[in-house]
Coordinates of C-alpha atoms in Angstrom, one line a residue:
Chain F
M265 CA 30.6 -8.2 -22.6
N266 CA 32.7 -9.8 -19.8
D267 CA 34.2 -13.2 -20.4
P268 CA 32.2 -15.8 -18.5
S269 CA 35.3 -17.2 -16.9
T270 CA 36.0 -13.9 -15.3
I271 CA 32.4 -13.1 -14.2
L272 CA 30.6 -16.3 -13.2
E273 CA 33.6 -18.4 -12.4
S274 CA 35.6 -16.0 -10.4
Q275 CA 35.3 -16.4 -6.6
D276 CA 35.9 -12.7 -5.9
V277 CA 33.3 -10.8 -7.9
A278 CA 32.3 -7.7 -6.1
A279 CA 28.5 -7.4 -5.9
P280 CA 27.3 -4.5 -8.0
T281 CA 25.4 -2.0 -5.8
S282 CA 23.5 -0.2 -8.6
G283 CA 22.2 -0.7 -12.1
T284 CA 20.8 -3.9 -13.4
I285 CA 22.2 -7.2 -12.1
I286 CA 19.8 -9.6 -13.8
D287 CA 18.5 -8.9 -17.3
I288 CA 15.7 -11.2 -18.4
D289 CA 15.0 -10.6 -22.1
D290 CA 12.0 -12.1 -23.8
L291 CA 12.3 -15.3 -22.0
S292 CA 10.1 -18.3 -22.8
F293 CA 10.4 -21.6 -20.9
S294 CA 9.0 -25.0 -21.3
Y295 CA 8.9 -28.1 -19.0
D296 CA 8.0 -30.4 -21.9
L297 CA 10.7 -29.7 -24.5
G298 CA 8.9 -26.7 -26.0
K299 CA 5.4 -28.3 -26.5
T300 CA 3.9 -25.7 -24.1
N301 CA 5.5 -22.7 -22.7
T302 CA 5.2 -22.3 -18.9
L303 CA 6.7 -18.8 -19.1
R304 CA 6.0 -16.6 -22.1
N305 CA 8.1 -13.7 -23.3
I306 CA 9.2 -12.4 -19.9
S307 CA 11.3 -9.3 -19.9
L308 CA 12.4 -7.5 -16.8
D309 CA 15.5 -6.0 -15.3
I310 CA 16.3 -6.8 -11.7
P311 CA 18.2 -4.0 -9.9
A312 CA 21.4 -4.7 -7.9
G313 CA 21.3 -4.2 -4.2
K314 CA 17.5 -4.2 -4.0
V315 CA 14.8 -6.7 -3.0
T316 CA 12.6 -7.8 -5.9
A317 CA 9.4 -9.7 -5.2
F318 CA 7.6 -12.1 -7.6
I319 CA 3.9 -12.4 -6.8
G320 CA 1.0 -14.1 -8.5
P321 CA -1.5 -17.0 -8.0
S322 CA -0.3 -20.6 -7.9
G323 CA 0.8 -21.8 -11.3
C324 CA 1.6 -18.4 -12.6
G325 CA 5.3 -19.2 -13.2
K326 CA 7.0 -17.2 -10.5
S327 CA 8.8 -20.1 -8.9
T328 CA 9.7 -21.4 -12.4
L329 CA 11.2 -18.1 -13.2
I330 CA 13.2 -17.8 -10.0
R331 CA 14.5 -21.3 -10.6
C332 CA 15.6 -20.2 -14.1
L333 CA 17.9 -17.6 -12.5
N334 CA 20.3 -20.1 -11.2
R335 CA 19.5 -22.9 -13.7
M336 CA 17.8 -25.1 -11.1
N337 CA 15.5 -26.2 -13.9
D338 CA 18.4 -27.9 -15.6
L339 CA 17.7 -30.7 -13.2
V340 CA 14.5 -31.4 -15.0
D341 CA 15.3 -33.4 -18.1
T342 CA 12.5 -32.0 -20.3
A343 CA 13.0 -28.4 -19.2
K344 CA 14.1 -26.0 -21.9
V345 CA 14.4 -22.2 -22.5
T346 CA 12.6 -21.9 -25.8
S347 CA 13.4 -18.3 -26.5
G348 CA 15.1 -15.2 -25.0
K349 CA 17.9 -15.1 -22.5
I350 CA 18.9 -14.3 -19.0
S351 CA 22.0 -12.3 -18.4
I352 CA 23.6 -11.9 -14.9
M353 CA 26.1 -9.2 -14.5
G354 CA 26.2 -9.0 -18.3
Q355 CA 26.8 -12.7 -18.9
D356 CA 24.3 -15.0 -20.7
I357 CA 23.8 -17.7 -18.1
H358 CA 22.9 -20.3 -20.7
A359 CA 26.0 -19.7 -22.8
P360 CA 27.7 -23.0 -23.5
D361 CA 30.8 -22.1 -21.5
V362 CA 28.8 -21.2 -18.3
D363 CA 28.8 -24.0 -15.8
A364 CA 25.6 -24.2 -13.7
I365 CA 27.5 -25.2 -10.6
E366 CA 29.7 -22.2 -10.9
L367 CA 26.7 -20.0 -11.6
R368 CA 25.1 -21.2 -8.3
K369 CA 28.1 -20.0 -6.3
H370 CA 27.1 -16.5 -7.4
V371 CA 23.3 -17.0 -7.3
G372 CA 22.4 -18.8 -4.1
M373 CA 19.0 -20.1 -3.2
V374 CA 16.9 -20.5 -0.1
F375 CA 13.9 -22.8 -0.4
Q376 CA 10.4 -22.9 1.0
K377 CA 11.1 -25.8 3.3
Y378 CA 14.2 -25.3 5.3
N379 CA 16.6 -28.1 4.4
P380 CA 19.7 -28.2 6.6
F381 CA 22.0 -31.1 6.1
P382 CA 22.0 -33.8 8.9
K383 CA 25.3 -32.3 10.1
S384 CA 26.4 -29.9 12.8
I385 CA 25.5 -26.2 12.7
Y386 CA 29.1 -25.5 11.9
E387 CA 29.4 -28.0 9.1
N388 CA 26.2 -26.8 7.5
V389 CA 27.6 -23.3 7.1
A390 CA 31.1 -24.4 6.2
Y391 CA 29.7 -26.9 3.6
G392 CA 29.9 -24.7 0.5
L393 CA 33.3 -23.5 1.4
R394 CA 34.6 -27.0 1.9
V395 CA 33.1 -27.9 -1.6
Q396 CA 35.2 -25.0 -2.9
G397 CA 38.3 -26.7 -1.5
I398 CA 38.8 -24.3 1.5
K399 CA 40.3 -26.4 4.3
K400 CA 42.1 -23.8 6.5
K401 CA 40.3 -23.8 9.9
S402 CA 40.8 -20.1 10.6
I403 CA 39.2 -19.2 7.3
L404 CA 36.3 -21.5 7.8
D405 CA 35.8 -20.3 11.4
Q406 CA 35.7 -16.7 10.3
A407 CA 33.3 -17.4 7.4
V408 CA 31.0 -19.5 9.7
E409 CA 30.9 -16.7 12.3
E410 CA 30.4 -14.0 9.8
S411 CA 27.6 -15.8 8.0
L412 CA 25.8 -16.7 11.2
Q413 CA 26.2 -13.1 12.4
K414 CA 24.7 -11.8 9.1
S415 CA 21.9 -14.3 9.5
A416 CA 21.1 -13.1 13.0
L417 CA 21.7 -16.6 14.4
W418 CA 25.2 -16.2 15.9
S419 CA 24.1 -15.3 19.4
E420 CA 21.7 -18.2 19.5
V421 CA 24.0 -20.9 18.4
K422 CA 27.6 -19.8 19.1
D423 CA 27.8 -22.1 22.1
R424 CA 26.6 -25.2 20.3
L425 CA 28.1 -25.0 16.9
N426 CA 29.0 -28.7 16.9
T427 CA 25.5 -29.9 17.7
S428 CA 23.1 -31.1 15.1
A429 CA 21.4 -28.5 12.9
L430 CA 18.2 -30.6 13.1
G431 CA 17.9 -29.7 16.8
L432 CA 17.2 -26.0 15.9
S433 CA 13.6 -24.6 15.6
G434 CA 12.1 -24.2 12.2
G435 CA 12.9 -20.5 12.1
Q436 CA 16.4 -21.1 13.2
Q437 CA 16.9 -23.8 10.6
Q438 CA 15.7 -21.4 7.9
R439 CA 18.2 -18.8 9.1
L440 CA 20.9 -21.4 9.1
C441 CA 20.0 -22.2 5.5
I442 CA 20.4 -18.5 4.7
A443 CA 23.8 -18.5 6.5
R444 CA 24.8 -21.5 4.5
T445 CA 23.8 -19.7 1.3
I446 CA 25.6 -16.5 2.0
A447 CA 28.8 -18.2 3.4
V448 CA 30.0 -18.6 -0.2
K449 CA 29.4 -14.9 -0.8
P450 CA 27.0 -15.0 -3.7
Q451 CA 26.0 -11.7 -5.4
I452 CA 22.4 -12.8 -5.6
V453 CA 20.2 -14.6 -3.1
L454 CA 17.0 -16.2 -4.5
M455 CA 14.3 -17.0 -1.9
D456 CA 11.4 -19.2 -2.9
E457 CA 8.7 -18.6 -0.3
P458 CA 11.2 -18.7 2.5
C459 CA 8.6 -18.0 5.3
S460 CA 5.7 -20.2 4.2
A461 CA 6.5 -22.9 6.7
L462 CA 7.3 -20.5 9.6
D463 CA 5.2 -19.0 12.3
P464 CA 4.6 -15.2 12.5
I465 CA 7.6 -14.5 14.9
A466 CA 10.0 -16.6 12.8
T467 CA 8.6 -14.9 9.7
A468 CA 9.2 -11.4 11.2
R469 CA 12.8 -12.4 11.9
I470 CA 13.4 -13.5 8.4
E471 CA 11.9 -10.3 7.0
E472 CA 14.1 -8.3 9.3
L473 CA 17.0 -10.3 8.0
I474 CA 16.1 -9.7 4.4
A475 CA 16.3 -5.9 5.1
E476 CA 19.8 -6.4 6.5
L477 CA 21.0 -8.7 3.8
Q478 CA 20.0 -6.2 1.2
Q479 CA 23.1 -4.2 2.1
D480 CA 25.3 -6.9 0.8
F481 CA 23.2 -8.9 -1.7
T482 CA 20.6 -8.6 -4.4
I483 CA 17.6 -10.5 -3.3
V484 CA 14.8 -12.0 -5.4
I485 CA 11.9 -13.4 -3.4
V486 CA 8.9 -15.4 -4.4
T487 CA 6.0 -14.9 -2.0
H488 CA 2.3 -15.7 -1.7
N489 CA 2.1 -13.3 1.2
M490 CA 1.4 -9.9 -0.3
Q491 CA 1.8 -8.0 2.9
Q492 CA 5.3 -9.5 3.1
A493 CA 6.0 -8.3 -0.4
T494 CA 5.0 -4.8 0.6
R495 CA 7.1 -4.9 3.7
V496 CA 10.3 -6.4 2.3
S497 CA 10.6 -5.5 -1.4
D498 CA 11.6 -2.4 -3.4
R499 CA 10.2 -3.7 -6.7
T500 CA 7.4 -6.2 -7.4
A501 CA 6.6 -8.2 -10.5
F502 CA 3.1 -9.7 -10.9
F503 CA 2.8 -12.8 -13.0
Y504 CA -0.3 -14.5 -14.3
L505 CA -0.6 -17.6 -16.4
G506 CA 3.0 -17.6 -17.3
E507 CA 3.2 -13.9 -18.4
L508 CA 4.5 -10.8 -16.6
V509 CA 1.5 -8.6 -16.2
E510 CA 3.1 -5.6 -14.4
Y511 CA 6.5 -4.8 -12.9
D512 CA 7.0 -1.6 -10.9
D513 CA 8.0 -0.1 -7.6
T514 CA 6.3 -2.1 -4.8
Q515 CA 4.5 1.1 -3.6
A516 CA 3.0 1.5 -7.1
I517 CA 2.0 -2.1 -7.4
F518 CA 0.1 -2.1 -4.1
G519 CA -0.9 1.5 -4.1
N520 CA -1.9 2.3 -7.6
P521 CA -1.3 -0.5 -10.1
S522 CA -1.6 0.5 -13.7
K523 CA -3.2 -2.8 -14.9
K524 CA -6.7 -3.9 -13.8
Q525 CA -5.5 -7.5 -13.5
T526 CA -2.9 -6.5 -11.0
E527 CA -5.3 -4.4 -9.0
D528 CA -7.8 -7.3 -8.9
Y529 CA -5.1 -9.7 -7.7
V530 CA -3.5 -7.6 -5.1
S531 CA -6.8 -6.5 -3.7
G532 CA -8.1 -10.1 -3.4
R533 CA -10.6 -10.2 -6.2
F534 CA -9.1 -13.4 -7.7
G535 CA -6.3 -15.7 -6.8
Chain Y
M165 CA -15.0 -3.8 -10.6
S166 CA -15.7 -7.4 -9.7
G167 CA -16.2 -8.4 -6.1
H168 CA -13.6 -9.7 -3.7
I169 CA -13.1 -13.4 -3.0
L170 CA -14.1 -12.7 0.6
K171 CA -17.7 -11.6 0.3
N172 CA -17.7 -10.1 3.7
Y173 CA -14.9 -7.7 2.6
D174 CA -17.3 -6.3 0.0
D175 CA -20.1 -6.2 2.6
E176 CA -17.8 -4.2 5.0
L177 CA -16.7 -1.8 2.4
R178 CA -20.3 -1.2 1.3
F179 CA -21.3 -0.8 5.0
L180 CA -18.6 1.8 5.5
K181 CA -19.7 3.8 2.4
N182 CA -23.4 3.6 3.5
N183 CA -22.4 4.9 6.9
V184 CA -20.6 7.9 5.4
L185 CA -23.6 8.6 3.1
E186 CA -25.9 8.3 6.1
M187 CA -23.8 10.7 8.1
G188 CA -23.8 13.1 5.1
G189 CA -27.6 13.0 5.1
E190 CA -27.6 14.0 8.8
V191 CA -25.2 16.8 8.2
I192 CA -27.2 18.2 5.3
E193 CA -30.3 18.1 7.5
A194 CA -28.5 19.9 10.3
L195 CA -27.4 22.6 7.8
E196 CA -30.9 23.0 6.4
K197 CA -32.4 23.2 9.9
S198 CA -29.9 25.8 11.1
V199 CA -30.7 28.2 8.2
K200 CA -34.4 27.4 8.3
G201 CA -34.5 28.3 12.0
L202 CA -32.8 31.6 11.2
L203 CA -35.0 32.5 8.1
Q204 CA -38.2 31.3 9.7
G205 CA -37.4 32.8 13.1
D206 CA -37.8 29.4 14.8
R207 CA -35.4 29.1 17.8
E208 CA -36.7 25.5 18.5
I209 CA -35.3 24.2 15.2
C210 CA -32.0 25.9 16.0
A211 CA -32.0 24.1 19.4
E212 CA -32.6 20.8 17.7
V213 CA -29.5 21.3 15.5
V214 CA -27.4 21.9 18.7
D215 CA -28.9 18.8 20.4
E216 CA -28.6 16.5 17.5
D217 CA -24.9 17.2 16.9
E218 CA -24.0 14.3 19.1
V219 CA -25.6 12.0 16.6
I220 CA -23.2 13.3 14.0
D221 CA -20.3 12.9 16.3
S222 CA -21.2 9.4 17.2
H223 CA -21.4 8.6 13.5
E224 CA -17.9 9.9 13.1
K225 CA -16.7 7.5 15.8
K226 CA -18.5 4.6 14.2
I227 CA -17.0 5.3 10.8
D228 CA -13.5 5.4 12.4
E229 CA -14.1 2.1 14.0
L230 CA -15.4 0.5 10.8
G231 CA -12.4 1.8 8.9
M232 CA -9.9 0.6 11.5
S233 CA -11.7 -2.8 11.5
I234 CA -11.4 -3.1 7.7
L235 CA -7.7 -2.1 7.8
L236 CA -7.0 -4.7 10.5
R237 CA -9.0 -7.6 9.1
F238 CA -8.6 -7.3 5.3
N239 CA -5.4 -5.3 4.8
P240 CA -6.8 -3.3 1.9
V241 CA -4.5 -2.2 -0.9
A242 CA -4.8 0.0 -4.0
S243 CA -8.3 1.5 -4.6
D244 CA -9.7 -0.4 -1.6
L245 CA -7.1 1.2 0.7
R246 CA -7.8 4.6 -0.8
Q247 CA -11.5 4.2 -0.3
V248 CA -11.1 3.4 3.4
L249 CA -8.6 6.2 4.0
S250 CA -10.7 8.7 2.1
S251 CA -14.0 7.6 3.7
I252 CA -12.4 8.3 7.1
N253 CA -11.2 11.7 5.8
I254 CA -14.6 12.5 4.4
C255 CA -16.3 11.7 7.6
R256 CA -13.9 14.1 9.3
S257 CA -15.0 16.9 6.8
L258 CA -18.6 16.0 7.4
E259 CA -18.2 16.3 11.2
R260 CA -16.7 19.8 10.7
I261 CA -19.6 20.8 8.4
G262 CA -21.9 19.6 11.3
D263 CA -20.0 21.8 13.7
H264 CA -20.5 24.8 11.4
A265 CA -24.2 24.0 11.2
V266 CA -24.2 24.1 15.1
N267 CA -22.4 27.5 15.0
I268 CA -25.0 28.8 12.5
A269 CA -27.8 27.5 14.8
K270 CA -26.3 29.1 17.9
R271 CA -25.7 32.4 16.2
S272 CA -29.2 32.3 14.8
R273 CA -30.7 31.8 18.2
K274 CA -28.8 34.9 19.4
I275 CA -30.0 36.9 16.4
L276 CA -33.6 35.8 17.0
K277 CA -33.4 36.9 20.7
G278 CA -32.9 40.5 19.5
A279 CA -34.9 42.9 17.4
L280 CA -36.0 41.9 13.9
C281 CA -33.1 42.0 11.6
E282 CA -34.0 42.2 7.9
E283 CA -30.4 41.4 6.8
V284 CA -30.9 37.7 7.7
R285 CA -32.5 37.3 4.3
L286 CA -29.2 38.1 2.6
V287 CA -27.8 34.7 3.9
D288 CA -30.3 32.7 1.7
P289 CA -28.4 32.7 -1.7
L290 CA -25.2 31.7 0.0
F291 CA -26.9 29.0 2.0
I292 CA -28.5 27.6 -1.2
K293 CA -25.0 27.4 -2.8
A294 CA -23.4 25.9 0.3
H295 CA -26.2 23.3 0.5
E296 CA -25.8 22.6 -3.2
I297 CA -22.0 22.0 -3.0
V298 CA -22.3 19.7 0.0
S299 CA -25.0 17.7 -1.7
A300 CA -23.0 17.5 -4.9
S301 CA -19.9 16.3 -3.0
L302 CA -21.9 13.5 -1.5
T303 CA -23.4 12.5 -4.9
A304 CA -19.8 12.4 -6.3
Y305 CA -18.8 10.1 -3.4
S306 CA -21.9 7.9 -3.8
D307 CA -21.2 7.5 -7.5
V308 CA -17.4 7.4 -7.1
D309 CA -17.4 10.0 -10.0
E310 CA -14.2 12.0 -10.6
R311 CA -15.9 14.3 -13.1
K312 CA -18.6 15.3 -10.5
A313 CA -15.8 15.8 -7.9
H314 CA -14.1 18.3 -10.2
Q315 CA -17.4 20.1 -10.7
V316 CA -17.7 20.5 -6.9
I317 CA -14.2 22.1 -6.8
K318 CA -15.3 24.6 -9.5
M319 CA -18.6 25.4 -7.6
D320 CA -16.6 26.6 -4.6
G321 CA -15.6 29.8 -6.5
L322 CA -19.2 31.0 -6.5
V323 CA -19.6 30.2 -2.7
D324 CA -16.5 32.3 -2.0
E325 CA -17.8 35.1 -4.2
L326 CA -21.2 35.2 -2.5
H327 CA -19.4 35.2 0.9
R328 CA -17.2 38.1 -0.2
S329 CA -20.1 40.1 -1.5
L330 CA -22.2 39.5 1.7
S331 CA -19.3 40.4 4.0
K332 CA -18.8 43.6 2.1
N333 CA -22.5 44.4 2.2
L334 CA -22.7 43.7 6.0
S335 CA -19.5 45.6 6.8
S336 CA -20.7 48.7 5.0
T337 CA -24.1 48.4 6.7
I338 CA -22.4 48.2 10.1
A339 CA -20.1 51.1 9.3
E340 CA -22.9 53.3 7.9
H341 CA -25.8 52.5 10.3
G342 CA -24.5 50.6 13.3
G343 CA -27.0 50.9 16.1
P344 CA -28.9 48.1 18.0
N345 CA -28.6 45.7 15.0
T346 CA -24.8 45.7 15.0
E347 CA -24.5 42.5 17.1
S348 CA -26.9 40.7 14.9
L349 CA -25.1 41.9 11.8
L350 CA -21.8 40.6 13.2
H351 CA -23.5 37.2 13.8
I352 CA -24.7 37.1 10.2
L353 CA -21.1 37.9 9.2
F354 CA -19.9 34.9 11.1
I355 CA -22.7 32.7 9.6
S356 CA -21.6 33.8 6.2
R357 CA -18.0 32.8 7.1
S358 CA -19.3 29.4 8.3
L359 CA -21.1 28.8 5.0
E360 CA -18.0 29.8 3.1
R361 CA -16.0 27.2 5.2
I362 CA -18.6 24.6 4.5
G363 CA -17.9 25.2 0.8
D364 CA -14.2 24.6 1.5
L365 CA -14.9 21.3 3.3
A366 CA -17.1 20.1 0.4
V367 CA -14.0 20.8 -1.8
N368 CA -11.9 18.6 0.6
I369 CA -14.5 15.8 0.2
A370 CA -14.2 16.2 -3.6
E371 CA -10.4 16.0 -3.4
D372 CA -10.7 12.7 -1.4
I373 CA -13.0 11.4 -4.2
V374 CA -10.3 12.3 -6.8
F375 CA -7.8 10.4 -4.7
I376 CA -10.1 7.3 -4.6
T377 CA -10.6 7.3 -8.3
S378 CA -7.2 8.3 -9.7
A379 CA -4.8 7.9 -6.7
E380 CA -3.8 11.6 -7.3
D381 CA -3.4 13.8 -4.3
I382 CA -4.7 17.2 -5.6
R383 CA -4.8 18.9 -2.2
H384 CA -3.0 22.2 -2.0
T385 CA -2.5 22.4 -5.7

């Protein structure tokens, strides 16, 4: 196993392009110090360089699980992994010597409601790099342009980089948040319902962007929109009542799921 | 399987299926009439088959519209998607069976215009089997029954065998006797060929049913 200080604390870890990047092994998780498990015995391998979708009805645990992947749940005092483990690039992310802040540099996150900082467009994208101590303007300029290019936002904002990010449309703000996330070059990008607050056109642009980002990042997306899951993802995991019901190629999950519960959910028989 | 949350989704799927079955009923009636006209020497019945083909054609269009509407409005997946796609395929097969019934009716009219031709009776056993296989395929669709669909596929062997035997018989009659009945005998040969093709189309329907139930594409295997 790789030493944590070389895997999750290094700034220059090359993103794996094949094999398993996230290994979730028999994970159970509780929000109330173990009295009740919100997630129960989840095991799944998330492939590198692919898009994996988490689907399931509200309360099934999909957002809880995605927030486990970069230890966002650490912010909840009573949250606790009660069994099992999550390994990212071979490293147990809950190992005592793994720092959650360092982990999040490698596992970025885009949220349901776009949340740009009340700063300029430029400063939003440069923020993560500045936190890392990068001050040189040429490096920041290059990173901002590259991230905005990859987020398909550059042509729309290049002439107003110093204006407030809050003046952008909703779809642009979400793409800016994606640019901010990828500016620090994470290996994994988590997206928790990234389009639920967007109109169809803005949603289509984000979906297009996901397909492009897939070339450089591993993406895990939580979505309530099953057509979106079929369009953007390679693999889909269906969760129900805190358990993983089925995990397979997206085509199989929506074309011929092996579990009746999955079929009933994806075909709109419950939800 | 339990119903969808959207009740009108269930209603639309049921409506689509009922339309396919209704079209199937019309196709079987056309097939029955075409052969009945031939065997009973009734050119009027044959003419009805030709005239009524547009009803079958309009049914095909209606089923296409229904299928497209379901795809657009409900975005079906898994077995629902297979049901919609297969129902559209099945209606295509039924329309072609209807066309074969029209061919049989047209050729029957030509046969009936000429001198009495005893060989028309030879068509009956093949017609009975072709009728049976189409009915069985529609029952399998109605019941969404994979076992019955596989039985349909097996039945086609007998239809093929009867067609081969009849073709051989007619060919030797033409070769040995020829004469004024040759044209009628050739028409019967083509009718036999239509009945054999109807068996193949029933097999196509059965393959679609297997796709609905198991998601397995058994065509060309």
